[in-house]
Structures are given as C-alpha cells and as structure tokens.
XYZ file of C-alpha atoms in Angstrom:
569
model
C 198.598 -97.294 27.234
C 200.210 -96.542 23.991
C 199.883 -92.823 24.109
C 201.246 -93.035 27.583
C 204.138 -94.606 26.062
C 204.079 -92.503 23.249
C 204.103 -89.214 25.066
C 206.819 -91.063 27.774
C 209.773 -92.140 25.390
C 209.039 -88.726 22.980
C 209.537 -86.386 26.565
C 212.418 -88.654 27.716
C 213.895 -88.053 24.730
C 213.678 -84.061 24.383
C 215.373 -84.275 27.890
C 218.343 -85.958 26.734
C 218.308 -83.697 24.084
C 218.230 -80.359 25.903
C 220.856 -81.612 28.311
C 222.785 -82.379 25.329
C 222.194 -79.017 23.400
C 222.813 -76.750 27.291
C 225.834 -78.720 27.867
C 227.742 -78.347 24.616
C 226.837 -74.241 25.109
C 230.102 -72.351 25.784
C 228.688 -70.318 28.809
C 227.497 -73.041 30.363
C 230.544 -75.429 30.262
C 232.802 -72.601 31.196
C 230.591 -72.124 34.018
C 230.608 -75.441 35.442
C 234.383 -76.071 35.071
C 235.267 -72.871 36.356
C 232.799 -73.236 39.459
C 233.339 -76.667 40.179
C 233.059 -77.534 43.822
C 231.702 -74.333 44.457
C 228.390 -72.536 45.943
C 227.764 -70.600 42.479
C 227.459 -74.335 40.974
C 225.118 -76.023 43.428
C 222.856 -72.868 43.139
C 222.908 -73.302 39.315
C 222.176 -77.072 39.388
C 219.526 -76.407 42.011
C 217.536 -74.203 39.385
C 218.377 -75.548 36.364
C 217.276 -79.346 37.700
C 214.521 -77.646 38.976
C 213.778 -76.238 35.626
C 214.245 -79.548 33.973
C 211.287 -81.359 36.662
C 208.977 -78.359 35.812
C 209.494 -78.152 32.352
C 208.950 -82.248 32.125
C 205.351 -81.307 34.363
C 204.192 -79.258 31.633
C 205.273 -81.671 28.894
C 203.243 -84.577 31.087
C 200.062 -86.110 29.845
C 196.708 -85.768 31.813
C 195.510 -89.378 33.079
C 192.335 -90.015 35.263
C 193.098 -86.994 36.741
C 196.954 -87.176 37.113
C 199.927 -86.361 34.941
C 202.159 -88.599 33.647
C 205.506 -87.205 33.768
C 209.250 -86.871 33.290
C 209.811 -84.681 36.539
C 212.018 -87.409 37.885
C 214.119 -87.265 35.384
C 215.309 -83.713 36.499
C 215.113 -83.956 40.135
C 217.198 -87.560 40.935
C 219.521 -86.469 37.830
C 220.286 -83.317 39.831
C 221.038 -85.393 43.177
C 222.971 -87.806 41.648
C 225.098 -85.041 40.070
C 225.236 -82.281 42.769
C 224.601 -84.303 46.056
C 221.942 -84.082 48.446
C 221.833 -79.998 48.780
C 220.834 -80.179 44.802
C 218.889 -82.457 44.847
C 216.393 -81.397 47.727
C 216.568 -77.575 46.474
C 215.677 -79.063 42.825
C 213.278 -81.533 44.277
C 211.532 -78.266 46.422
C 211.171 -75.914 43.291
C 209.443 -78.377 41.170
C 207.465 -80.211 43.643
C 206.049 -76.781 44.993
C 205.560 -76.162 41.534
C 203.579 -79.418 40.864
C 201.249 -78.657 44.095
C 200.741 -75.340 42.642
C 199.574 -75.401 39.069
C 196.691 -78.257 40.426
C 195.590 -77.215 43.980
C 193.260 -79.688 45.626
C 194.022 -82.083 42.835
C 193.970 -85.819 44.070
C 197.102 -86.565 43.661
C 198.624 -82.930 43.712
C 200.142 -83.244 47.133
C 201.506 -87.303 46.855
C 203.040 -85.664 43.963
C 204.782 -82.574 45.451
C 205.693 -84.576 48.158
C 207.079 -87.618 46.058
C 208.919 -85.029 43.916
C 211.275 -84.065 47.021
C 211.608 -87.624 48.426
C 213.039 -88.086 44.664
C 215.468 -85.457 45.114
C 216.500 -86.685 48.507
C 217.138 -90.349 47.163
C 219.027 -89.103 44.419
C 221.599 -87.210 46.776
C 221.636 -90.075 49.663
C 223.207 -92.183 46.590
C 225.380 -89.301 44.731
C 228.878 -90.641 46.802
C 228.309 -94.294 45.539
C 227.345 -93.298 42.219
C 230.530 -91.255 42.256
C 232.453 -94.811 43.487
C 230.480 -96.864 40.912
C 232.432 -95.291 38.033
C 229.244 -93.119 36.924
C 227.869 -96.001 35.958
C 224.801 -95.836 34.013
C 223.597 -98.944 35.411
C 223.818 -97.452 38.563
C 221.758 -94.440 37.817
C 219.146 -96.438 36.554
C 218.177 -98.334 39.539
C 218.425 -95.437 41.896
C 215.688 -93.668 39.321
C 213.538 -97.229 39.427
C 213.885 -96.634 43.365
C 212.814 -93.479 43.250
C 209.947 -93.891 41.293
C 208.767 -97.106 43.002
C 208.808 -94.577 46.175
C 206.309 -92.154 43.794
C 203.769 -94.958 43.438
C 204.431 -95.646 47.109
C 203.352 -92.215 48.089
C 200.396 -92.240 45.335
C 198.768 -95.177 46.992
C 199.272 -93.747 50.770
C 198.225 -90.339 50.667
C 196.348 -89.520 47.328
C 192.680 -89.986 48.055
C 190.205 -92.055 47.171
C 192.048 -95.000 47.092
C 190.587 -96.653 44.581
C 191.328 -94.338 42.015
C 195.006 -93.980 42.962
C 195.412 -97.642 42.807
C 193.819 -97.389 39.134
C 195.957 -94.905 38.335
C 199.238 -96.777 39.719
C 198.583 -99.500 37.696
C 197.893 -97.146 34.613
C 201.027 -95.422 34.836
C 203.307 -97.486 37.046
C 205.263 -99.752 34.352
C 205.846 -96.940 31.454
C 207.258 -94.174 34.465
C 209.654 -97.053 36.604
C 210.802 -97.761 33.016
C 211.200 -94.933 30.826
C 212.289 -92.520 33.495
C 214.756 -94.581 34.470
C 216.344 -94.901 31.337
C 216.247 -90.976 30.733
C 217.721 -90.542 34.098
C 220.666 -93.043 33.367
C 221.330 -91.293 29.625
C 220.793 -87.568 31.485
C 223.514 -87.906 33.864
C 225.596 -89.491 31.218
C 225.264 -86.826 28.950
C 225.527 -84.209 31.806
C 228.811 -86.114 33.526
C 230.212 -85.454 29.883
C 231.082 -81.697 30.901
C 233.020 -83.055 33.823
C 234.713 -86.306 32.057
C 236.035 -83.737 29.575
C 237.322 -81.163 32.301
C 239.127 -84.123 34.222
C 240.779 -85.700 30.760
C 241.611 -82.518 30.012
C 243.225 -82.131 33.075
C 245.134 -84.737 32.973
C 246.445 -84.098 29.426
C 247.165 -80.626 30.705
C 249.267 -82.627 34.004
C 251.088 -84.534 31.728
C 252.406 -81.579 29.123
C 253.292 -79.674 31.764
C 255.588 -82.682 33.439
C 256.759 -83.255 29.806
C 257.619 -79.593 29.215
C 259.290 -79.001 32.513
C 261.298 -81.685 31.889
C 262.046 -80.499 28.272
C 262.893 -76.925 29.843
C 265.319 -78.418 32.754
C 268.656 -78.171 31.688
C 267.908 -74.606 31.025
C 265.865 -73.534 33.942
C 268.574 -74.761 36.610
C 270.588 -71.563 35.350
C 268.221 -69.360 36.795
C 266.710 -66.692 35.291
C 269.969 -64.350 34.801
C 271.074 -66.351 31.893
C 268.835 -64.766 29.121
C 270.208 -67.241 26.338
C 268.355 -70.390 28.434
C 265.344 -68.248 29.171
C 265.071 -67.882 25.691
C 265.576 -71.493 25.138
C 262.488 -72.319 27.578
C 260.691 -70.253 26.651
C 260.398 -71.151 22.656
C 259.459 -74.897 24.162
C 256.668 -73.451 25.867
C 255.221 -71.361 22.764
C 255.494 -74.139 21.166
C 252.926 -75.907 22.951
C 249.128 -76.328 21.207
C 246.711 -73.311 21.788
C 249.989 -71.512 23.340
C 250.234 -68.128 20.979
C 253.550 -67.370 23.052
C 254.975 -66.911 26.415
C 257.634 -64.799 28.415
C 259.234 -65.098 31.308
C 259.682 -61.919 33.689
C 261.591 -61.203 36.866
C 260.054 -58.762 39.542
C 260.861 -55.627 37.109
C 260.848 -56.788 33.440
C 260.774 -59.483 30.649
C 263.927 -61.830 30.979
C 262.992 -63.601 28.003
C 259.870 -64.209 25.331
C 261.878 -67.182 22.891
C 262.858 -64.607 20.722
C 266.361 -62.193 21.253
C 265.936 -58.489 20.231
C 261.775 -58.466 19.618
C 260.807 -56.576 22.127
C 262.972 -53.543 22.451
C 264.078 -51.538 25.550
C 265.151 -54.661 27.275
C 261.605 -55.732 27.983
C 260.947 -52.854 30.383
C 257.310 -53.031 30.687
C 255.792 -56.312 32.157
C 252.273 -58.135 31.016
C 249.117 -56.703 32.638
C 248.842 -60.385 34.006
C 252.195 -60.520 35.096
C 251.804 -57.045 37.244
C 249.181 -58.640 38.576
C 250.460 -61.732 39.747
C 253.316 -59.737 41.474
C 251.135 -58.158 43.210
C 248.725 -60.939 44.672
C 251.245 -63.774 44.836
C 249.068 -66.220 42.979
C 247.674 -67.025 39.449
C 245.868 -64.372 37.797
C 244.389 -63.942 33.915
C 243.847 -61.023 31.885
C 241.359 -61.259 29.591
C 242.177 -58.397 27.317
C 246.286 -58.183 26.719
C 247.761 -55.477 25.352
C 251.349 -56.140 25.445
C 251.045 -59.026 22.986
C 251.018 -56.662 20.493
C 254.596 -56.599 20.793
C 255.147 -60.103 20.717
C 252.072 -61.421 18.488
C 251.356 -58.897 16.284
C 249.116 -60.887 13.882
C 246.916 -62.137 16.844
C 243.733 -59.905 17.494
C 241.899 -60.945 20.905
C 244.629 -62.519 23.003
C 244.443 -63.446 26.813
C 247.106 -63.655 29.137
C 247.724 -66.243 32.287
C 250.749 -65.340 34.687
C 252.036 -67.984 37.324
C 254.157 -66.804 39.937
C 258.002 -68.025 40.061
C 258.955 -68.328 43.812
C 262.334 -69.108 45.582
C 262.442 -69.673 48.994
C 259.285 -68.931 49.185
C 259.962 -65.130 47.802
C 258.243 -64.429 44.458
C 261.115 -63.769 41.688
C 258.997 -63.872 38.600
C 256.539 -64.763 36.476
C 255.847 -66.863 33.898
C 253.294 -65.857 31.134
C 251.081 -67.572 28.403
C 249.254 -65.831 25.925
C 246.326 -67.913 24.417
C 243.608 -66.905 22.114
C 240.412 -65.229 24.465
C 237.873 -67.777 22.645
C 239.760 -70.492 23.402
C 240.653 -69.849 26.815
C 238.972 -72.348 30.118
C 239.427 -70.439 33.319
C 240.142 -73.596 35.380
C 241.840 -75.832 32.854
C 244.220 -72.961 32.189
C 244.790 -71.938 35.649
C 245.691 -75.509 36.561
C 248.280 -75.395 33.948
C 250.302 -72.417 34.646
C 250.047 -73.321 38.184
C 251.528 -76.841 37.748
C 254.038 -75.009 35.516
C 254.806 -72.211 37.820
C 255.263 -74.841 40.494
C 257.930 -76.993 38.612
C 259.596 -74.226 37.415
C 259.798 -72.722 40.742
C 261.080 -75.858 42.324
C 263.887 -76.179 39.299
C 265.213 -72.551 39.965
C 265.521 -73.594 43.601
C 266.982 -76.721 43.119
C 269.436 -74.226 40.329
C 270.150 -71.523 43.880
C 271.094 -74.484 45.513
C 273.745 -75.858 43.310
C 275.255 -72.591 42.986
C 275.417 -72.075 46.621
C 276.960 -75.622 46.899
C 279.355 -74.774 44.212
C 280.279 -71.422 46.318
C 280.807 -73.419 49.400
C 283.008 -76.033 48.049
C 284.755 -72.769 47.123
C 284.876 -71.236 50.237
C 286.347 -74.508 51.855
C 288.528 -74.677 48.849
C 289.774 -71.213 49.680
C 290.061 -71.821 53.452
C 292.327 -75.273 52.710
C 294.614 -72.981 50.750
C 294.733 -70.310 53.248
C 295.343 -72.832 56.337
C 299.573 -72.898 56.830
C 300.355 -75.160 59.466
C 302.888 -73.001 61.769
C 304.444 -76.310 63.179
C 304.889 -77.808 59.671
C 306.822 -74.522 58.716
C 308.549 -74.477 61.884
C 310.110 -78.230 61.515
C 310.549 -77.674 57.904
C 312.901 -74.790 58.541
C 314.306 -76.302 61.424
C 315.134 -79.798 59.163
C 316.788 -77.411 56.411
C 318.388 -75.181 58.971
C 320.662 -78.533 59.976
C 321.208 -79.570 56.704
C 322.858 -75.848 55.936
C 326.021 -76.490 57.347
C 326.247 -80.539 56.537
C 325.018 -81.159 53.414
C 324.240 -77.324 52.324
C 322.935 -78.900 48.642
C 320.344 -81.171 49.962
C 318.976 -78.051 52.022
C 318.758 -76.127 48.855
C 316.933 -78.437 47.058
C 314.078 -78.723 50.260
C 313.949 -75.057 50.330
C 313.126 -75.350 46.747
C 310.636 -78.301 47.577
C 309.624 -75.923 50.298
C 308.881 -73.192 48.141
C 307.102 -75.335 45.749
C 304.770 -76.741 48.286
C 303.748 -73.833 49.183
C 303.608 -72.051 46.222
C 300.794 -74.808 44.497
C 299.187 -73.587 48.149
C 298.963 -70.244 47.127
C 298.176 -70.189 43.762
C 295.899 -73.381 42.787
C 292.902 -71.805 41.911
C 290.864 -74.620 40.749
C 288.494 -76.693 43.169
C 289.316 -80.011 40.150
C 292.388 -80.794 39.366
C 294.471 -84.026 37.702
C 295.790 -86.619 39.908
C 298.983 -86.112 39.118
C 298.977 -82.705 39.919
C 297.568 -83.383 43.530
C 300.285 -85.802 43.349
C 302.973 -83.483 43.004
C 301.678 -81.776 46.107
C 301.654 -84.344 48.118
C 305.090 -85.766 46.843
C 306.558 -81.995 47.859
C 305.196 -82.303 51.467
C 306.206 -86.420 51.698
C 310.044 -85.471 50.665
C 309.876 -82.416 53.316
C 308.965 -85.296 55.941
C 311.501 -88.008 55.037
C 314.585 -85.198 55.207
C 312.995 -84.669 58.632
C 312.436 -87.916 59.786
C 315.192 -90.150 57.208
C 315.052 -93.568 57.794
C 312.309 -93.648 60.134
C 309.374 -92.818 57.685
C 309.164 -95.444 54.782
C 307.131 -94.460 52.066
C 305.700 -96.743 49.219
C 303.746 -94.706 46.820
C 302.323 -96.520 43.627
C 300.382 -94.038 41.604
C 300.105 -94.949 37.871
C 300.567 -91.863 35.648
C 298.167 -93.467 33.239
C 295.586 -93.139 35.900
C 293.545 -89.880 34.238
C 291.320 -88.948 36.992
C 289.931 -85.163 38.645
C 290.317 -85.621 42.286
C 289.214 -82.198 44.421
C 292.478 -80.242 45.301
C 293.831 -80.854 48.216
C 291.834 -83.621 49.706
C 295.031 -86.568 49.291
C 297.729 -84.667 52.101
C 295.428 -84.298 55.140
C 294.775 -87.886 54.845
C 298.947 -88.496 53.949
C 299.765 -85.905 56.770
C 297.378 -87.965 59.048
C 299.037 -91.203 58.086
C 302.398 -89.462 59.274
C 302.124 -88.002 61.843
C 299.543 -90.298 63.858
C 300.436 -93.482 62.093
C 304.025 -94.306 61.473
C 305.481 -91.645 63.548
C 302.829 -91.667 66.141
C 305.898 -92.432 68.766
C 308.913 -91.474 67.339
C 310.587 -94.747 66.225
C 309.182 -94.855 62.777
C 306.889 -96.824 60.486
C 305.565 -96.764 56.836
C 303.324 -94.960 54.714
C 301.952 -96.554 51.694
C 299.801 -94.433 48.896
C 298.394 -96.778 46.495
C 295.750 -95.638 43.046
C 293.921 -97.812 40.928
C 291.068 -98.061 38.583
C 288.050 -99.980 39.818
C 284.775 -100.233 39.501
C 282.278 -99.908 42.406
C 278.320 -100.647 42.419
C 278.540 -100.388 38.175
C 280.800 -96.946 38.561
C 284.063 -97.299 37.192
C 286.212 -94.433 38.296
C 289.114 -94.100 40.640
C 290.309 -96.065 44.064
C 292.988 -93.907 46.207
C 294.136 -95.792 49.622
C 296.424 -94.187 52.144
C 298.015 -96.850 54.887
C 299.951 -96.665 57.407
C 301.413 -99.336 60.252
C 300.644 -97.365 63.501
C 298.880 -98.357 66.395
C 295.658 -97.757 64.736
C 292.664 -94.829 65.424
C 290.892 -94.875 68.772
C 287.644 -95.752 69.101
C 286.461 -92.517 70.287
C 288.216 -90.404 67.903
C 286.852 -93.125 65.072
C 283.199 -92.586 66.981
C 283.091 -88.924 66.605
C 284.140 -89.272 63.218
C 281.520 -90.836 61.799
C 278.877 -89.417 63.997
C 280.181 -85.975 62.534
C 281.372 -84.651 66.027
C 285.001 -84.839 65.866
C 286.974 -82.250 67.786
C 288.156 -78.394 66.751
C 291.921 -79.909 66.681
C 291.082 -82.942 64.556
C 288.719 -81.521 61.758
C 291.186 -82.463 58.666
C 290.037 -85.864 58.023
C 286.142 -84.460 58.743
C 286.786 -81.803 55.967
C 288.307 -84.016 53.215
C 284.905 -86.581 54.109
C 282.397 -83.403 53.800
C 283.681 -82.003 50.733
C 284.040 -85.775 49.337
C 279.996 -85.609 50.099
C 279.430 -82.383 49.029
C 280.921 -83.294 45.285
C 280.527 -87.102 44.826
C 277.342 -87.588 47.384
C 276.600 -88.872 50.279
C 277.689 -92.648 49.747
C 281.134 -91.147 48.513
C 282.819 -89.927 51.600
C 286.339 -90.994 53.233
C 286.262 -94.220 53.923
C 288.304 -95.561 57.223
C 289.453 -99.208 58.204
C 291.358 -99.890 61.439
C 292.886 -101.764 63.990
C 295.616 -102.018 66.619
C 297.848 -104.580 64.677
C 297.015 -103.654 61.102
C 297.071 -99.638 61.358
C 294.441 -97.228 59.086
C 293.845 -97.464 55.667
C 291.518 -94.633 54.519
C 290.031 -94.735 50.974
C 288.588 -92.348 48.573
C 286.470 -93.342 45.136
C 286.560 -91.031 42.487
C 283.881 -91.416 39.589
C 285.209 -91.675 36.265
C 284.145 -88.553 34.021
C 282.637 -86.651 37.338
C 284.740 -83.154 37.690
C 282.408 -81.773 40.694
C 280.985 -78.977 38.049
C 283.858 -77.237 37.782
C 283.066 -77.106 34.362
C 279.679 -76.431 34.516
C-alpha cells in the first residue's frame, strides 16, 4: 500500500506540473485565448486531455494484474474544462488506448469503459462547475464521483469477481483520494490561462472607457480638426505596451500625436489600416512596415486597426502599433474594438451637434428672412397719417421702422445680449403703440443689470402674440406686460423672461395642438420660439404657457446662466 501511494501522489504531482509548465508556454496560451469558444479549441483539449489520461496509463503501477493510475485525472479535468464534447472525445482516446495496450486483460475492458463514463461525468457537471465559481472543492467531488463509478464498473464487469473485489479494495482509497485532489489542482492550474484572459479583459474594458473619456473633448470635433487628432492620439500612445498610434480617414493619416513626422501629409495608410477599410472590421498585421516612419527605434512591430464608422459608413481607422512578442490576438482585438466603438459613437454624437448647430442656423436665418407684409403694411399706413399731423413723430417711426428692420437684416449671431433682443423688441412695441395709442398699455421691466444670452429673436413672436391676440384681440385695447428676472430653477440659476397680456385667454384647441406639437401652418410662431428653446436649452426648457379666460396668457422662457447655445464653441 505504500508504493501505491508512493507511485499515486509522485504521478499526481508530475500532472500538475506539466499542466503548469504547457500552460505558461506562449503557443499554447495564445492558442487558447485566441480560440476560445471555438471548434479549433475543443479539438485541442480533446487530444491533449487525451494525452494527459494516456500518458498517466503508462506512468500507472501494475497491481494483481491491474494498473493503478492517474488517467482520471486527464479525462474529468478535460470535461470539466471543455464540456461534455471534450470530455467524451478525451475519455474515447485514452480509454481505447487502455483496452489496447492489455487485450483480454481482466480488467482491460471495465477500464476502457470506466475511462469514458469519467469523461462523460466530467462534462454532465462542466455548467455547474462553471456556476460554482471554479471552485476547487467542486472539482474534487465530481473526480471522487467519478472514480467511485470506476470501482463500480471494476466490480460489475471485470471477471472473476473475486479478484476484482481484491483489487477494489487494494486500490480503491489511494485513487478516490489522490486523483481527486490532482483533478481539483489540474483544473485550477489549467482555469489559470482563462482567469488571466478574462482579468485581462477587463483591465483592457476599463482603459479603454478611461481613455475614451480622456480623448472626448477632442474627438467630438471630428476628425477634420488635425490639432485634436493629434491631441488623442498622444493619450492613446501613451498607454502601456502601446508603441504609438494614428488615426486615418478613408485616404490618409489625420493624425499620429506628433505634427510634421510623417511627411507628405500622411499619404500612405498602415497595412492594417488598408485592410480594415477594406473588410469593415478589425484586422492585425503582424509585420508593419510603416512604423518605420513613426517608431524608428522599434524593430518587430505589429499593427491593430479598428474601424471608425458614422452612420454606419466607415470614415476611418484607428491604429495601434504594439511590439509583435507582446501582442494577444484576442485581448488586443477586444481593445481596439471597444475603442473603435467609443470613438465611433463620439464622432457621431460630434456630426450631430454640428448638424444641430446648422439647423438652429437655418431657423435662425429663416426668422430673419420672414417680413410680415401686414406688419409693414400697418406700419406704413400708421406713419402715412402721422405725415401730415404730426410730420416729426412720423419721422422718428420711420426711423424706428428702419431700425427694426435693419437688426432683421443684419443680426448675424444665433446668441445675443438681452438687451440687445430688447432693443428689438422695444422698436416693434413703439411701432404698435403709434398704431394703436392709448389702447395698447405696455409695462416692460427689464433690468439692464440682467447679463444674460437669450437666442435672437425668440422675445417678439411671443410680444407680437401678446398683441395682437391678447390685448388687442377685439379692438378696444388691453395691456402687455414684459417682465425679466434672475431666478433659480431645479439648482440652475439663470434667467426668467414672462410676457402677459389681459385678453380673453388661448383656446383650448389652439393650446392642445400646441403642446401636442400639431399647431397649424398660420400659427407656427409660438411652436418655433418652443423648438429652438429645445433645440438649445433641452427638452425641459421650452416656452412655457399659462392661461385662462379671466386672467389672459403669460408665457415664460428660462435662460441658464453661463449657457450661450455653442455659439462659441
């Protein structure tokens, strides 16, 4: 019994080894990560645990006929680790192979068989070994299982019977024992190669959220603006095992961190990069040649392109160069996907800020192009019969005329002060009360210490509603009151502007359709000052309307403090 438990713990223990030594080997850890999940990997398992169970039937020690062995060890390691299909196809090549070497032996078929029941318990456990945590514990009662099942199949089919119940109770105790324990420290030492992939992973995850948020502010000005590129681009190459990076569009290098190396404007793109153009997807070079312009010191450099999309049309690419040694097909991949992916998503999120900023232009530019005939018309009709009564007061609204539209014609900013909206409104407000004199009250209190940006044009719809549908909705007259104050909303300080007026209030219908977003072709002002208030402030800041039949409208607008719509931007 003591050389059985001798030979047991010494061939336990040159398994652990060798899984150690095969797993730290280059070739093979880049195989398994790289392969993970896929056929090429089961098929390797399959022989290698294989391997292991014959290799442990040759180490085995001869007993009344039998060998006491370590092929368990390989074979439930193997479905524990790669799942039934490995663990059968292991089981198979070293059970045939224990039949084989001892034909007609008395316990060479309970043996062969036992081998690939082994195999098939391993697998049937492999998804709650995965749920256990790996758990060593775990690993070691599903070998004790399986080895129970050996003796199992010893005493049922080996014959005579006698001696395979002497020889159970020989060998039972130092096989259920030892082989369970090199089974448990086998898959630990195996699951090693995948704990490292999946920490390394992770690590890999969480630089690449860290460096996309790092490269942000610059990315969102899309790749046209070199000087950012360039900006990005030395944050990435400054990243461990990164030897340096560039950025291309669909024809050449925007940036590699550096202004001026690489001559000519960057007209000839990374083998990697050509290639990633071309397929749409991730692709490595092994052997780079145009680092040479960009790491000339560096001898045996790879190269890993991800491709930059926008609206779901490839743009560009982005492109690390790493050191070949150093370089894990699937751990890099991952990587420059996950950055390709963020970056991708910040030059969209970049196109669509700048077309937001173009069509708060283009309404801009329609506001300033809309005259209103009938204003003109009563305008010139007011002046017209003040020529010949009071021929001063209709110069100076021809000049208020002229001014009005004038700050129409020629504002060319979508951001302007307060009191420079102000001014605009004032011009059209003194063109009304000449028409409409004592009818049309105004209050306006409008601090000039109030230093706000307000979009241009977006106060006189809302006064030119409050005219002409609320105090002089009938004719006999009412007031207008314009009223600006600091305040400070939901922990935003910024700006409050009300309008009021004393009419008979806005119907329900028209009030309906205006905040469903449906309001009719001839009553779009108000629905144009709320969308660009959205488009600039967001969606919580739109116009704002309260009303009734005996109080009127007041309509509202909040201005942050500080926020100027990226006009400046």
């Amino acid at each position: 019994m003591t050389e059985i438990l001798r030979n047991m713990l010494f061939n336990v223990g040159l398994l652990v080894l060798m899984a150690y030594l095969v797993t730290k080997m280059p070739l093979v850890r880049e195989f398994i990560i790289n392969n993970r999940g896929d056929w090429m990997l089961k098929l390797f398992l399959i022989v290698f645990f294989g391997a292991v169970g014959i290799i442990s039937t040759y180490m085995g020690m001869q007993v009344n006929g039998a060998i006491v062995n370590t092929r368990v060890v390989g074979v439930v390691a193997g479905g524990l680790l790669g799942g039934p299909i490995v663990g059968v196809g292991a089981g198979l090549i070293a059970g045939i192979h224990r039949w084989a070497i001892d034909i007609g032996g008395f316990t060479a078929v309970a043996c062969a068989i036992s081998t690939v029941a082994e195999g098939v318990i391993g697998g049937l456990f492999q998804t709650r070994y995965r749920k256990s945590g790996n758990d060593w514990i775990f690993a070691f009662a599903v070998a004790a299982a399986a080895e129970c099942c050996q003796m199992i199949i010893i005493l049922l089919v080996a014959r005579p019977f006698d001696a395979a119940f002497d020889l159970v109770k020989i060998i039972a105790f130092p096989m259920i024992t030892f082989n369970s324990f090199g089974v448990a420290l086998f898959v630990t030492v195996f699951n090693s190669v995948f704990m490292t992939m999946d920490e390394e992973a992770a690590r890999r995850t969480s630089l690449a959220f860290e460096v996309a948020n790092s490269c942000l502010p610059y990315m969102k000005r899309g790749l046209s603006d070199s000087e950012a590129m360039d900006r990005a681009i030395q944050i990435i190459a400054g990243l461990p095992g990164i030897k340096g990076a560039v950025i291309t569009d669909r024809e050449k290098v925007v940036s590699c961190g550096t202004p001026g190396l690489i001559q000519g404007g960057g007209s000839e793109l990374p083998e990697a990069a050509k290639k990633t153009l071309e397929k749409h997807r991730v692709t490595m070079v092994r052997e780079e040649t145009f680092h040479k312009k960009l790491i000339p010191s560096a001898k045996s450099i790879a190269s890993i392109a991800a491709p930059l999309f926008v609206s779901e049309e490839i743009v560009g690419t982005v492109v690390f160069f790493v050191e070949s040694y150093r370089m894990t097909n699937e751990t890099e991949k991952s990587f420059a996907d996950g950055m390709g992916k963020m970056f991708s998503t910040q030059l969209e999120l970049s196109r669509l800020e700048e077309q937001t900023k173009l069509l708060q232009r283009a309404e801009f530019s329609a506001l300033q192009s809309q005259i209103n005939p009938h204003f003109l018309f009563n305008c010139l009709s007011t002046i017209s019969a003040f020529c010949i009564e009071k021929p001063e007061r209709a110069r100076e609204l021809l000049v208020v005329l002229g001014d009005y539209f004038r700050r129409t014609l020629q504002t060319g900013s979508i951001m302007i002060p307060l009191q420079e909206e102000m001014e605009y409104v004032n011009a059209y407000l003194t063109l009304e009360k000449a028409r409409f004199e004592e009818k049309l009250q105004l209050n306006v209190d409008v601090p000039e210490t109030l230093d706000c940006m307000v979009p241009s044009f977006i106060l006189q719809p809302i006064v030119e509603n409050a005219v002409k549908h609320g105090a002089m909705w009938n004719g006999r007259g009412g007031t207008v009151s314009i009223c600006a104050r600091a305040v400070l909303r939901d922990g935003q300080e910024g700006a409050e502007i009300r309008v009021t007026d004393d009419g008979p209030g806005m119907e329900k219908d028209i009030l309906k359709a205006f905040r469903e977003g449906n309001m009719p072709e001839n009553k779009i002002g108000l629905m144009n000052v709320h969308r660009r208030l959205q488009n600039i402030y967001g969606p919580d800041n739109g116009l704002r309307i309260d009303t009734s039949p005996k109080q009127g409208t007041s309509m509202r607008i909040f201005i942050p403090r500080g926020d100027d719509g990226g006009e400046n931007e």
